[in-house]
Each structure stands twice: as C-alpha cells, then as structure tokens.
Amino acid sequence: MAIDEQKYENVILYLIANMRDGMIHGKKKLAKLLYYVDFDRFEYKESMETITGDSYRHRPMGPVPDQFQDVVERMRQQGRINVKEIQEYDMYRPTTVYSSDVKPDMSVFDEDDKRILERVIRHYGASSGR
C-alpha cells in the first residue's frame, strides 16, 4: 500500500498544531493519534480507506504505522517539524517531542478527513500515550 505523503505530513502538522501546547510528547502518543486518524473512519463506518495510506504493525505498546519514522525524519530534514529529546522523568528514557511552526495545508483533506481529524483531537488529544 502506498502512503499519501501530502496527507500524511499534513495530518502530523495538524495534530501538532492542535495539541494544547503545540507539541506532541512521545513517539507512542504520535503513533496512536495517527492510528486513530486512520481507523476511526472504520469504526464510524464512513469508509474503508485510511487518510495516510499507511499500514500498521502490532507492537507491545500499541499499533505503529510502518512509514512513521521515515515520514517524520523526512519532515525533520526539510525543517517542517522539530524533533528533540527531553528528559521529562528521572529513571526513564528521554521523551521525543514534536513541534512545528509550519501550518497544515487543510486543502489536501476532504470534509470527511477534517471531521475525523477534529474528532481525534477532541477525543484523544488530551490523553497520554497510554
């Protein structure tokens, strides 16, 4: 399955822009938000197509999109997102934090996509990665 790079990147930019502090704290959090964006459409029987076009792998901490790392790294190299590691909690691995000053291009999404993005932010945006 081929990903839709334009939508994928703009989904990430949308998610970052709509977090309370304009940042996503943790790879797990971003991966889960992408999962909800792609699979909420199935749950609500709106369509069987994902927004990003990515496929997912089962991992112990939850589903992970196959192209996730490649897309994030490309966006980082292009200067579209900032990725940094911060030590939030003692005795734990550093947290990867995603931020961006780039606004998402909402014209790449249809109305159904936009409803799903809004619903994901409303339902899961304030939740932790767990």
C-alpha atoms as one frame of an Amber mdcrd trajectory, in Angstrom:
protein
   0.000   0.000   0.000   1.385   3.401  -0.958   1.139   6.231   1.501  -0.291
   9.620   0.617   2.766  11.689   1.584   0.992  15.015   1.308  -1.871  13.966
   3.569   0.429  12.059   5.939   2.643  15.094   6.532  -0.325  17.423   6.914
  -2.003  15.050   9.390   1.144  15.259  11.530   1.239  19.057  11.222  -2.474
  19.250  12.120  -2.032  17.032  15.178   0.924  19.085  16.426  -0.865  22.402
  15.809  -3.927  21.268  17.719  -2.252  19.983  20.857  -2.712  22.207  23.897
   0.937  23.339  23.972   1.627  22.981  20.226   3.729  19.895  20.850   3.278
  16.150  20.895   5.134  14.478  23.740   6.251  10.989  22.784   6.545   8.693
  19.786   3.866   6.475  21.279   1.427   9.400  21.517   2.001  10.443  17.889
   1.762   6.839  16.646  -1.535   6.325  18.498  -3.002   9.577  17.207  -2.112
   8.516  13.654  -3.763   5.158  14.304  -6.959   6.846  15.490  -6.945   9.178
  12.492  -6.688   6.219  10.139  -9.028   3.822  11.900 -11.779   5.993  13.380
 -13.206   6.094   9.876 -13.690   2.298  10.012 -15.315   2.497  13.448 -17.846
   5.043  12.272 -18.392   3.104   9.026 -17.613   6.164   6.963 -15.105   4.435
   4.679 -12.620   1.603   4.499  -9.801   3.914   3.324  -7.223   5.396   5.657
  -6.236   9.052   5.419  -2.448   8.466   5.412  -2.484   5.265   3.355  -0.104
   3.645   5.853  -0.388   0.120   7.218   0.183  -0.739  10.863   2.182  -3.287
  12.870   1.204  -4.718  16.214   3.690  -3.708  18.933   3.565  -4.288  22.703
   2.667  -0.627  23.415   0.140  -0.385  20.584  -0.079  -0.191  16.784   2.718
   1.587  14.929   2.455   2.923  11.353   5.028   1.309   9.045   6.187   4.583
   7.425   6.046   6.661  10.618   9.808   7.001  11.196  10.583   7.712   7.529
   7.915  10.422   7.233   8.960  12.103  10.490  12.648  12.017   9.530  11.953
  13.486   6.086   9.856  16.269   7.639  12.635  16.950  10.173  15.278  17.151
   7.441  13.073  19.538   5.440  12.645  21.756   8.503   8.882  21.168   8.602
   8.938  19.744  12.132  11.265  19.950  15.107  12.151  16.736  16.903  14.011
  16.811  20.183  14.640  14.535  23.124  13.910  15.835  26.617  14.369  14.179
  29.967  10.902  14.573  31.486  11.165  11.957  34.210  14.099  10.615  36.176
  14.921   6.941  35.610  13.037   6.865  32.275  14.215   7.201  28.697  14.090
  10.700  27.228  10.788  11.693  25.617  10.721  12.583  21.929   8.891  15.877
  21.492   7.474  17.003  18.140   6.706  20.644  17.364   6.361  22.824  14.282
   5.888  26.395  13.161   4.514  25.160   9.820   0.741  25.270   9.483  -1.021
  22.282   7.932  -2.371  22.639   4.407  -6.020  21.803   5.051  -6.837  21.909
   1.328  -5.431  18.367   0.950  -8.278  16.979   3.101 -11.885  16.395   2.150
 -14.698  17.197   4.602 -14.745  13.617   5.904 -10.996  13.779   6.652 -11.458
  17.068   8.500 -14.268  15.655  10.652 -12.069  12.707  11.594  -9.107  14.942
  12.448 -11.311  17.132  14.646 -12.856  14.100  16.332  -9.453  12.558  17.080
  -8.190  15.782  18.656 -11.396  16.158  20.669 -11.409  12.556  21.945  -7.704
  11.713  22.259  -5.725  14.961  22.107  -5.525  15.442  25.872  -4.895  11.748
  26.613  -1.478  10.340  27.393   0.201   7.790  25.117  -1.075   5.057  27.396
